PDB file of C-alpha atoms in Angstrom:
ATOM      1  CA  MET A   1       0.000   0.000   0.000  1.00 86.00           C
ATOM      2  CA  ILE A   2       2.704   2.476   0.929  1.00 87.00           C
ATOM      3  CA  SER A   3       4.285   2.207  -2.521  1.00 89.00           C
ATOM      4  CA  SER A   4       0.957   3.226  -4.090  1.00 91.00           C
ATOM      5  CA  VAL A   5       0.655   6.120  -1.652  1.00 90.00           C
ATOM      6  CA  LEU A   6       4.145   7.391  -2.492  1.00 86.00           C
ATOM      7  CA  ALA A   7       3.592   6.955  -6.222  1.00 87.00           C
ATOM      8  CA  PHE A   8       0.426   9.049  -6.043  1.00 87.00           C
ATOM      9  CA  ALA A   9       2.200  11.757  -4.046  1.00 86.00           C
ATOM     10  CA  GLN A  10       5.024  11.815  -6.576  1.00 87.00           C
ATOM     11  CA  GLN A  11       2.502  12.549  -9.319  1.00 90.00           C
ATOM     12  CA  VAL A  12       0.535  15.311  -7.605  1.00 90.00           C
ATOM     13  CA  LEU A  13       2.901  17.148  -5.252  1.00 90.00           C
ATOM     14  CA  PRO A  14       5.466  19.763  -6.299  1.00 87.00           C
ATOM     15  CA  ALA A  15       9.072  18.607  -6.368  1.00 79.00           C
ATOM     16  CA  VAL A  16      11.033  19.149  -3.149  1.00 67.00           C
ATOM     17  CA  SER A  17      14.744  19.598  -2.585  1.00 57.00           C
ATOM     18  CA  GLY A  18      15.248  16.374  -0.644  1.00 54.00           C
ATOM     19  CA  SER A  19      13.404  13.288   0.577  1.00 53.00           C
ATOM     20  CA  ALA A  20      13.599  14.554   4.177  1.00 61.00           C
ATOM     21  CA  ASP A  21      11.205  17.377   3.246  1.00 83.00           C
ATOM     22  CA  ARG A  22       8.399  14.934   2.410  1.00 90.00           C
ATOM     23  CA  ARG A  23       6.901  12.747   5.120  1.00 94.00           C
ATOM     24  CA  VAL A  24       4.087  10.188   5.368  1.00 96.00           C
ATOM     25  CA  PHE A  25       1.469  10.149   8.131  1.00 98.00           C
ATOM     26  CA  TYR A  26      -1.426   7.777   8.771  1.00 98.00           C
ATOM     27  CA  ALA A  27      -4.670   7.689  10.739  1.00 98.00           C
ATOM     28  CA  PRO A  28      -7.073   4.714  10.903  1.00 97.00           C
ATOM     29  CA  GLY A  29     -10.831   4.538  10.607  1.00 96.00           C
ATOM     30  CA  ARG A  30     -12.850   3.007  13.429  1.00 95.00           C
ATOM     31  CA  VAL A  31     -15.808   0.931  14.511  1.00 94.00           C
ATOM     32  CA  ASN A  32     -17.528   1.426  17.849  1.00 94.00           C
ATOM     33  CA  LEU A  33     -18.078  -1.858  19.685  1.00 94.00           C
ATOM     34  CA  ILE A  34     -20.439  -0.405  22.281  1.00 95.00           C
ATOM     35  CA  GLY A  35     -21.571   3.046  23.356  1.00 96.00           C
ATOM     36  CA  ASP A  36     -23.862   4.590  20.728  1.00 93.00           C
ATOM     37  CA  HIS A  37     -24.799   8.278  20.714  1.00 92.00           C
ATOM     38  CA  ILE A  38     -23.184   8.970  24.062  1.00 95.00           C
ATOM     39  CA  ASP A  39     -19.788  10.502  23.288  1.00 96.00           C
ATOM     40  CA  TYR A  40     -21.361  13.950  22.835  1.00 95.00           C
ATOM     41  CA  ASN A  41     -23.213  13.340  26.110  1.00 96.00           C
ATOM     42  CA  GLY A  42     -20.058  12.752  28.149  1.00 96.00           C
ATOM     43  CA  GLY A  43     -20.456   8.969  28.218  1.00 96.00           C
ATOM     44  CA  ARG A  44     -18.036   6.082  28.012  1.00 97.00           C
ATOM     45  CA  VAL A  45     -17.452   4.346  24.692  1.00 98.00           C
ATOM     46  CA  LEU A  46     -15.462   1.338  23.487  1.00 97.00           C
ATOM     47  CA  PRO A  47     -14.318   1.860  19.891  1.00 97.00           C
ATOM     48  CA  CYS A  48     -11.406   0.203  18.115  1.00 95.00           C
ATOM     49  CA  ALA A  49      -9.350   1.203  15.111  1.00 96.00           C
ATOM     50  CA  LEU A  50      -9.443  -0.594  11.773  1.00 93.00           C
ATOM     51  CA  GLN A  51      -6.658  -1.739   9.490  1.00 91.00           C
ATOM     52  CA  PHE A  52      -8.083   0.681   6.955  1.00 94.00           C
ATOM     53  CA  GLY A  53      -7.407   4.375   7.064  1.00 96.00           C
ATOM     54  CA  THR A  54      -6.019   7.490   5.432  1.00 97.00           C
ATOM     55  CA  TRP A  55      -2.437   8.279   4.505  1.00 98.00           C
ATOM     56  CA  CYS A  56      -1.268  11.872   4.264  1.00 97.00           C
ATOM     57  CA  VAL A  57       1.919  12.676   2.374  1.00 97.00           C
ATOM     58  CA  ALA A  58       2.935  16.174   3.407  1.00 97.00           C
ATOM     59  CA  GLN A  59       5.732  18.640   2.800  1.00 96.00           C
ATOM     60  CA  PRO A  60       6.202  22.099   4.333  1.00 94.00           C
ATOM     61  CA  ARG A  61       5.975  25.435   2.542  1.00 93.00           C
ATOM     62  CA  ASP A  62       7.216  28.847   3.671  1.00 90.00           C
ATOM     63  CA  ASP A  63       4.793  31.041   1.727  1.00 93.00           C
ATOM     64  CA  GLY A  64       1.751  30.717   4.002  1.00 94.00           C
ATOM     65  CA  ARG A  65      -0.217  28.689   1.451  1.00 95.00           C
ATOM     66  CA  TRP A  66      -1.982  25.379   2.109  1.00 96.00           C
ATOM     67  CA  HIS A  67      -2.552  22.942  -0.762  1.00 96.00           C
ATOM     68  CA  PHE A  68      -4.810  19.869  -0.648  1.00 97.00           C
ATOM     69  CA  VAL A  69      -5.312  17.089  -3.172  1.00 97.00           C
ATOM     70  CA  SER A  70      -6.854  13.625  -2.752  1.00 96.00           C
ATOM     71  CA  ARG A  71      -6.833  10.437  -4.784  1.00 94.00           C
ATOM     72  CA  ASP A  72     -10.351   9.670  -3.539  1.00 92.00           C
ATOM     73  CA  ALA A  73     -12.156  12.941  -4.227  1.00 91.00           C
ATOM     74  CA  GLU A  74     -12.247  15.423  -7.073  1.00 91.00           C
ATOM     75  CA  GLY A  75     -10.779  18.889  -7.015  1.00 92.00           C
ATOM     76  CA  ARG A  76      -7.834  20.671  -5.431  1.00 93.00           C
ATOM     77  CA  ALA A  77      -7.785  23.462  -2.902  1.00 94.00           C
ATOM     78  CA  GLU A  78      -5.251  26.215  -2.270  1.00 93.00           C
ATOM     79  CA  LEU A  79      -5.752  28.914   0.332  1.00 92.00           C
ATOM     80  CA  GLY A  80      -4.182  30.999   3.071  1.00 93.00           C
ATOM     81  CA  ILE A  81      -4.642  30.647   6.798  1.00 90.00           C
ATOM     82  CA  ASP A  82      -7.158  33.515   6.979  1.00 89.00           C
ATOM     83  CA  ASP A  83      -9.311  32.427   4.059  1.00 89.00           C
ATOM     84  CA  ASP A  84     -12.949  31.484   4.659  1.00 85.00           C
ATOM     85  CA  VAL A  85     -13.420  27.752   5.203  1.00 82.00           C
ATOM     86  CA  ALA A  86     -17.236  27.892   5.292  1.00 78.00           C
ATOM     87  CA  HIS A  87     -17.508  28.190   1.500  1.00 81.00           C
ATOM     88  CA  LEU A  88     -14.394  26.237   0.543  1.00 89.00           C
ATOM     89  CA  ASP A  89     -14.743  24.235  -2.646  1.00 89.00           C
ATOM     90  CA  PRO A  90     -14.205  21.297  -3.017  1.00 93.00           C
ATOM     91  CA  PHE A  91     -16.190  20.442   0.089  1.00 92.00           C
ATOM     92  CA  TRP A  92     -13.884  17.637   1.275  1.00 94.00           C
ATOM     93  CA  ALA A  93     -11.010  20.117   1.745  1.00 95.00           C
ATOM     94  CA  ARG A  94     -12.903  21.702   4.645  1.00 95.00           C
ATOM     95  CA  TYR A  95     -11.908  18.732   6.807  1.00 95.00           C
ATOM     96  CA  PRO A  96      -8.125  19.186   6.581  1.00 96.00           C
ATOM     97  CA  PHE A  97      -8.242  22.970   6.374  1.00 96.00           C
ATOM     98  CA  GLY A  98     -10.464  23.067   9.453  1.00 95.00           C
ATOM     99  CA  VAL A  99      -7.648  21.265  11.265  1.00 97.00           C
ATOM    100  CA  VAL A 100      -5.120  23.804   9.985  1.00 97.00           C
ATOM    101  CA  ARG A 101      -7.271  26.584  11.408  1.00 95.00           C
ATOM    102  CA  ALA A 102      -7.666  24.719  14.712  1.00 96.00           C
ATOM    103  CA  LEU A 103      -3.875  24.468  15.090  1.00 97.00           C
ATOM    104  CA  SER A 104      -3.048  27.898  13.672  1.00 95.00           C
ATOM    105  CA  GLU A 105      -2.027  29.384  17.024  1.00 95.00           C
ATOM    106  CA  HIS A 106       0.780  26.820  17.242  1.00 96.00           C
ATOM    107  CA  LEU A 107       2.182  27.495  13.771  1.00 95.00           C
ATOM    108  CA  PRO A 108       5.153  29.696  12.886  1.00 92.00           C
ATOM    109  CA  ALA A 109       4.638  32.762  10.702  1.00 91.00           C
ATOM    110  CA  ALA A 110       4.245  32.069   6.964  1.00 91.00           C
ATOM    111  CA  ALA A 111       3.824  28.323   7.602  1.00 94.00           C
ATOM    112  CA  GLY A 112       2.144  26.330   4.871  1.00 95.00           C
ATOM    113  CA  ALA A 113       2.189  22.836   3.433  1.00 96.00           C
ATOM    114  CA  ASP A 114       1.256  20.581   0.534  1.00 96.00           C
ATOM    115  CA  PHE A 115      -0.933  17.585   1.389  1.00 97.00           C
ATOM    116  CA  ALA A 116      -1.766  14.527  -0.709  1.00 97.00           C
ATOM    117  CA  PHE A 117      -4.368  12.162   0.770  1.00 98.00           C
ATOM    118  CA  PHE A 118      -4.795   8.486  -0.069  1.00 96.00           C
ATOM    119  CA  SER A 119      -7.378   6.283   1.644  1.00 96.00           C
ATOM    120  CA  ASN A 120      -8.665   2.722   1.545  1.00 94.00           C
ATOM    121  CA  LEU A 121     -11.649   3.527   3.777  1.00 91.00           C
ATOM    122  CA  PRO A 122     -15.111   3.582   2.189  1.00 85.00           C
ATOM    123  CA  GLN A 123     -15.991   7.267   2.002  1.00 80.00           C
ATOM    124  CA  GLY A 124     -19.186   8.100   3.887  1.00 77.00           C
ATOM    125  CA  GLY A 125     -19.516   4.481   5.028  1.00 77.00           C
ATOM    126  CA  GLY A 126     -19.810   5.065   8.770  1.00 83.00           C
ATOM    127  CA  LEU A 127     -16.180   4.132   9.478  1.00 89.00           C
ATOM    128  CA  SER A 128     -15.052   7.693  10.308  1.00 91.00           C
ATOM    129  CA  SER A 129     -13.294   8.546   7.070  1.00 93.00           C
ATOM    130  CA  SER A 130     -13.692  12.211   8.035  1.00 94.00           C
ATOM    131  CA  ALA A 131     -11.989  11.684  11.402  1.00 96.00           C
ATOM    132  CA  ALA A 132      -9.163   9.807   9.665  1.00 97.00           C
ATOM    133  CA  ILE A 133      -8.415  12.679   7.288  1.00 97.00           C
ATOM    134  CA  GLU A 134      -8.628  15.152  10.184  1.00 98.00           C
ATOM    135  CA  VAL A 135      -6.269  13.208  12.433  1.00 98.00           C
ATOM    136  CA  ALA A 136      -3.857  12.461   9.583  1.00 98.00           C
ATOM    137  CA  THR A 137      -3.741  16.190   8.854  1.00 98.00           C
ATOM    138  CA  ALA A 138      -3.202  17.049  12.510  1.00 98.00           C
ATOM    139  CA  ALA A 139      -0.424  14.460  12.770  1.00 98.00           C
ATOM    140  CA  ALA A 140       1.215  15.873   9.634  1.00 98.00           C
ATOM    141  CA  ILE A 141       1.138  19.440  10.952  1.00 98.00           C
ATOM    142  CA  ASN A 142       2.427  18.249  14.305  1.00 98.00           C
ATOM    143  CA  GLY A 143       5.297  16.396  12.646  1.00 97.00           C
ATOM    144  CA  LEU A 144       6.235  18.905   9.962  1.00 96.00           C
ATOM    145  CA  PHE A 145       6.401  21.844  12.352  1.00 96.00           C
ATOM    146  CA  HIS A 146       7.640  19.974  15.455  1.00 96.00           C
ATOM    147  CA  LEU A 147       4.729  21.130  17.630  1.00 97.00           C
ATOM    148  CA  GLY A 148       5.052  18.352  20.232  1.00 97.00           C
ATOM    149  CA  LEU A 149       1.282  17.828  20.581  1.00 98.00           C
ATOM    150  CA  ASP A 150      -0.087  14.633  22.144  1.00 97.00           C
ATOM    151  CA  ALA A 151      -2.861  12.384  20.843  1.00 97.00           C
ATOM    152  CA  LYS A 152      -5.531  14.225  22.828  1.00 97.00           C
ATOM    153  CA  ALA A 153      -4.565  17.545  21.248  1.00 98.00           C
ATOM    154  CA  LEU A 154      -4.634  16.035  17.766  1.00 98.00           C
ATOM    155  CA  ALA A 155      -8.083  14.565  18.439  1.00 98.00           C
ATOM    156  CA  LEU A 156      -9.418  17.878  19.722  1.00 98.00           C
ATOM    157  CA  ALA A 157      -8.113  19.650  16.612  1.00 98.00           C
ATOM    158  CA  GLY A 158     -10.019  17.150  14.478  1.00 97.00           C
ATOM    159  CA  GLN A 159     -13.191  17.593  16.491  1.00 97.00           C
ATOM    160  CA  HIS A 160     -12.843  21.384  16.245  1.00 96.00           C
ATOM    161  CA  ALA A 161     -12.705  21.078  12.457  1.00 95.00           C
ATOM    162  CA  GLU A 162     -15.805  18.877  12.420  1.00 92.00           C
ATOM    163  CA  ASN A 163     -17.741  21.236  14.705  1.00 93.00           C
ATOM    164  CA  HIS A 164     -16.706  24.572  13.207  1.00 90.00           C
ATOM    165  CA  ALA A 165     -15.584  24.035   9.615  1.00 87.00           C
ATOM    166  CA  LEU A 166     -18.277  21.449   8.836  1.00 87.00           C
ATOM    167  CA  GLY A 167     -20.963  22.577  11.271  1.00 87.00           C
ATOM    168  CA  CYS A 168     -21.493  19.061  12.626  1.00 88.00           C
ATOM    169  CA  PRO A 169     -21.828  18.929  16.452  1.00 90.00           C
ATOM    170  CA  SER A 170     -20.015  15.597  16.769  1.00 91.00           C
ATOM    171  CA  GLY A 171     -18.411  14.247  19.901  1.00 94.00           C
ATOM    172  CA  ILE A 172     -14.761  13.331  20.392  1.00 96.00           C
ATOM    173  CA  MET A 173     -14.883   9.536  19.988  1.00 97.00           C
ATOM    174  CA  ASP A 174     -13.968   9.176  16.307  1.00 97.00           C
ATOM    175  CA  GLN A 175     -10.983  11.491  16.381  1.00 98.00           C
ATOM    176  CA  PHE A 176      -9.734  10.220  19.744  1.00 98.00           C
ATOM    177  CA  VAL A 177      -9.575   6.555  18.778  1.00 98.00           C
ATOM    178  CA  SER A 178      -8.021   7.441  15.413  1.00 98.00           C
ATOM    179  CA  ALA A 179      -5.286   9.382  17.223  1.00 98.00           C
ATOM    180  CA  ALA A 180      -4.708   7.113  20.233  1.00 97.00           C
ATOM    181  CA  ALA A 181      -5.567   3.525  19.235  1.00 95.00           C
ATOM    182  CA  GLN A 182      -3.104   0.696  19.852  1.00 94.00           C
ATOM    183  CA  PRO A 183      -2.843  -2.551  17.845  1.00 92.00           C
ATOM    184  CA  GLY A 184      -4.772  -5.447  19.381  1.00 91.00           C
ATOM    185  CA  HIS A 185      -6.732  -3.160  21.714  1.00 95.00           C
ATOM    186  CA  ALA A 186     -10.024  -1.343  21.911  1.00 96.00           C
ATOM    187  CA  LEU A 187     -10.069   2.031  23.634  1.00 97.00           C
ATOM    188  CA  LEU A 188     -12.218   2.610  26.712  1.00 98.00           C
ATOM    189  CA  LEU A 189     -12.781   6.356  26.509  1.00 98.00           C
ATOM    190  CA  ASP A 190     -14.489   8.566  29.064  1.00 97.00           C
ATOM    191  CA  CYS A 191     -15.726  11.400  26.867  1.00 96.00           C
ATOM    192  CA  ASP A 192     -16.411  13.655  29.858  1.00 94.00           C
ATOM    193  CA  ARG A 193     -12.895  13.563  31.319  1.00 94.00           C
ATOM    194  CA  LEU A 194     -11.132  12.578  28.056  1.00 96.00           C
ATOM    195  CA  ASP A 195      -9.446   9.713  29.892  1.00 95.00           C
ATOM    196  CA  ALA A 196      -8.554   6.732  27.701  1.00 96.00           C
ATOM    197  CA  GLN A 197      -7.524   3.206  28.626  1.00 96.00           C
ATOM    198  CA  PRO A 198      -6.469   0.563  26.075  1.00 97.00           C
ATOM    199  CA  VAL A 199      -8.376  -2.705  26.526  1.00 96.00           C
ATOM    200  CA  PRO A 200      -6.763  -5.880  25.098  1.00 94.00           C
ATOM    201  CA  ILE A 201      -8.913  -7.872  22.705  1.00 90.00           C
ATOM    202  CA  ALA A 202      -7.600 -11.391  22.093  1.00 84.00           C
ATOM    203  CA  LEU A 203     -10.079 -13.044  19.737  1.00 82.00           C
ATOM    204  CA  GLN A 204      -9.706 -16.791  19.180  1.00 84.00           C
ATOM    205  CA  ALA A 205     -12.516 -18.353  17.144  1.00 89.00           C
ATOM    206  CA  GLN A 206     -14.450 -15.063  17.014  1.00 87.00           C
ATOM    207  CA  GLN A 207     -14.291 -12.217  14.539  1.00 84.00           C
ATOM    208  CA  PHE A 208     -15.771  -8.764  14.262  1.00 82.00           C
ATOM    209  CA  VAL A 209     -17.324  -8.464  10.808  1.00 85.00           C
ATOM    210  CA  VAL A 210     -17.749  -5.035   9.238  1.00 82.00           C
ATOM    211  CA  ILE A 211     -19.933  -5.070   6.135  1.00 82.00           C
ATOM    212  CA  ASN A 212     -19.871  -2.251   3.603  1.00 79.00           C
ATOM    213  CA  SER A 213     -23.460  -1.737   2.463  1.00 80.00           C
ATOM    214  CA  ALA A 214     -22.228   0.680  -0.265  1.00 79.00           C
ATOM    215  CA  THR A 215     -24.851   3.144   1.021  1.00 78.00           C
ATOM    216  CA  ALA A 216     -23.205   6.506   1.514  1.00 73.00           C
ATOM    217  CA  ARG A 217     -24.081   8.679   4.494  1.00 69.00           C
ATOM    218  CA  SER A 218     -23.078  12.112   5.667  1.00 67.00           C
ATOM    219  CA  LEU A 219     -23.107  12.807   9.384  1.00 64.00           C
ATOM    220  CA  ALA A 220     -23.675  16.517   8.838  1.00 58.00           C
ATOM    221  CA  ALA A 221     -26.631  15.826   6.522  1.00 62.00           C
ATOM    222  CA  SER A 222     -28.227  13.100   8.668  1.00 71.00           C
ATOM    223  CA  GLY A 223     -30.511  13.381  11.702  1.00 82.00           C
ATOM    224  CA  TYR A 224     -27.434  13.454  13.926  1.00 86.00           C
ATOM    225  CA  SER A 225     -27.607  17.201  14.627  1.00 89.00           C
ATOM    226  CA  GLN A 226     -31.261  16.886  15.611  1.00 92.00           C
ATOM    227  CA  ARG A 227     -30.403  14.069  18.034  1.00 93.00           C
ATOM    228  CA  VAL A 228     -27.671  16.214  19.610  1.00 94.00           C
ATOM    229  CA  GLU A 229     -30.120  19.078  20.064  1.00 95.00           C
ATOM    230  CA  GLU A 230     -32.746  16.779  21.591  1.00 95.00           C
ATOM    231  CA  CYS A 231     -30.175  15.550  24.096  1.00 95.00           C
ATOM    232  CA  ARG A 232     -29.301  19.145  24.978  1.00 95.00           C
ATOM    233  CA  THR A 233     -32.975  19.864  25.573  1.00 95.00           C
ATOM    234  CA  ALA A 234     -33.238  16.837  27.869  1.00 95.00           C
ATOM    235  CA  LEU A 235     -30.206  18.006  29.845  1.00 94.00           C
ATOM    236  CA  GLN A 236     -31.693  21.489  30.231  1.00 94.00           C
ATOM    237  CA  GLN A 237     -34.947  20.016  31.526  1.00 93.00           C
ATOM    238  CA  LEU A 238     -33.081  17.885  34.050  1.00 92.00           C
ATOM    239  CA  GLY A 239     -30.846  20.696  35.307  1.00 85.00           C
ATOM    240  CA  ASP A 240     -28.015  20.381  37.860  1.00 86.00           C
ATOM    241  CA  PHE A 241     -25.990  17.925  35.730  1.00 93.00           C
ATOM    242  CA  ALA A 242     -22.956  18.633  33.582  1.00 92.00           C
ATOM    243  CA  SER A 243     -23.861  15.911  31.073  1.00 94.00           C
ATOM    244  CA  LEU A 244     -26.630  13.369  30.490  1.00 95.00           C
ATOM    245  CA  SER A 245     -24.263  10.513  31.309  1.00 94.00           C
ATOM    246  CA  GLN A 246     -24.026  11.742  34.894  1.00 93.00           C
ATOM    247  CA  VAL A 247     -27.776  11.435  35.501  1.00 94.00           C
ATOM    248  CA  PRO A 248     -28.890   8.496  37.726  1.00 93.00           C
ATOM    249  CA  LEU A 249     -31.577   6.384  36.055  1.00 90.00           C
ATOM    250  CA  GLU A 250     -34.061   6.876  38.898  1.00 90.00           C
ATOM    251  CA  VAL A 251     -33.862  10.660  38.459  1.00 90.00           C
ATOM    252  CA  LEU A 252     -35.303  10.412  34.949  1.00 87.00           C
ATOM    253  CA  HIS A 253     -38.665   9.333  36.322  1.00 84.00           C
ATOM    254  CA  GLU A 254     -38.698  11.990  39.003  1.00 88.00           C
ATOM    255  CA  ARG A 255     -38.389  14.971  36.675  1.00 87.00           C
ATOM    256  CA  PRO A 256     -41.079  16.335  34.320  1.00 88.00           C
ATOM    257  CA  LEU A 257     -39.504  15.451  30.951  1.00 91.00           C
ATOM    258  CA  ASP A 258     -41.347  15.493  27.649  1.00 93.00           C
ATOM    259  CA  ALA A 259     -41.586  12.150  25.844  1.00 94.00           C
ATOM    260  CA  ILE A 260     -38.702  12.703  23.413  1.00 95.00           C
ATOM    261  CA  SER A 261     -36.396  14.057  26.107  1.00 95.00           C
ATOM    262  CA  LEU A 262     -37.169  11.049  28.308  1.00 94.00           C
ATOM    263  CA  ARG A 263     -36.318   8.610  25.497  1.00 95.00           C
ATOM    264  CA  ARG A 264     -33.072  10.382  24.652  1.00 95.00           C
ATOM    265  CA  ALA A 265     -31.968  10.669  28.287  1.00 95.00           C
ATOM    266  CA  ARG A 266     -32.910   7.066  29.091  1.00 95.00           C
ATOM    267  CA  HIS A 267     -30.886   5.784  26.149  1.00 96.00           C
ATOM    268  CA  VAL A 268     -27.805   7.767  27.212  1.00 96.00           C
ATOM    269  CA  VAL A 269     -27.980   6.666  30.852  1.00 96.00           C
ATOM    270  CA  GLN A 270     -28.583   2.984  30.043  1.00 96.00           C
ATOM    271  CA  GLU A 271     -26.019   2.840  27.228  1.00 96.00           C
ATOM    272  CA  ASN A 272     -23.379   4.458  29.421  1.00 96.00           C
ATOM    273  CA  ALA A 273     -24.105   1.855  32.123  1.00 95.00           C
ATOM    274  CA  ASN A 274     -23.770  -0.920  29.500  1.00 95.00           C
ATOM    275  CA  VAL A 275     -20.289   0.253  28.568  1.00 95.00           C
TER     276      VAL A 275
END
């Protein structure tokens, strides 16, 4: 795979003075084993990384320009750090450029870079292809400019891009497991405290099977944002709690919640207990 990645980068990136100027970064996709719709409610989740992901071949620039090209999506993007990401075309470039903007305070003056992305994840298939491109971008910026950021910081930069550049109010799970996963382990993540613990998974006769239905989905265009807002409404009605995952189950039946808020809150509390 890496030879194909490098061959693609050789075709689409400008020539550089030496091989040390061009580096390869990688971030995996993910599946979530248990803990649905609770990362943005401060709950605990148990995702694991896949052996499919996104490679980012990157090289630094000193003219303040950021270039993006992908084997898996049409169009190129070139812009400066202060350019408007909300109307950036092609749309896919908003993911990596949102990360650039999230990390801009750490960057030296006139910093820029060329990025070439190459992925074997199904795009829009529910395996966090967006988180993979965000984390790969964050890792590339971290490496190219020697920022010294840890996995949590890279994950937060990816989430910031998703929330602000894409307008999707997603939680931290996808980016965190992409940045911090370890081979042979799932990741037990407390999304309230952002504490993560690797959990060994030693399968013998069992397998996790992930089936690509070839049905594309977009988180930002789905009912996800509505679900997030309904959970916020439930939390407001409950009061006195920092997140829905902190609410004891018995409290749900003591407070005057509307029917939708009760269903949303009950799911969060029970699912968090399951994890």
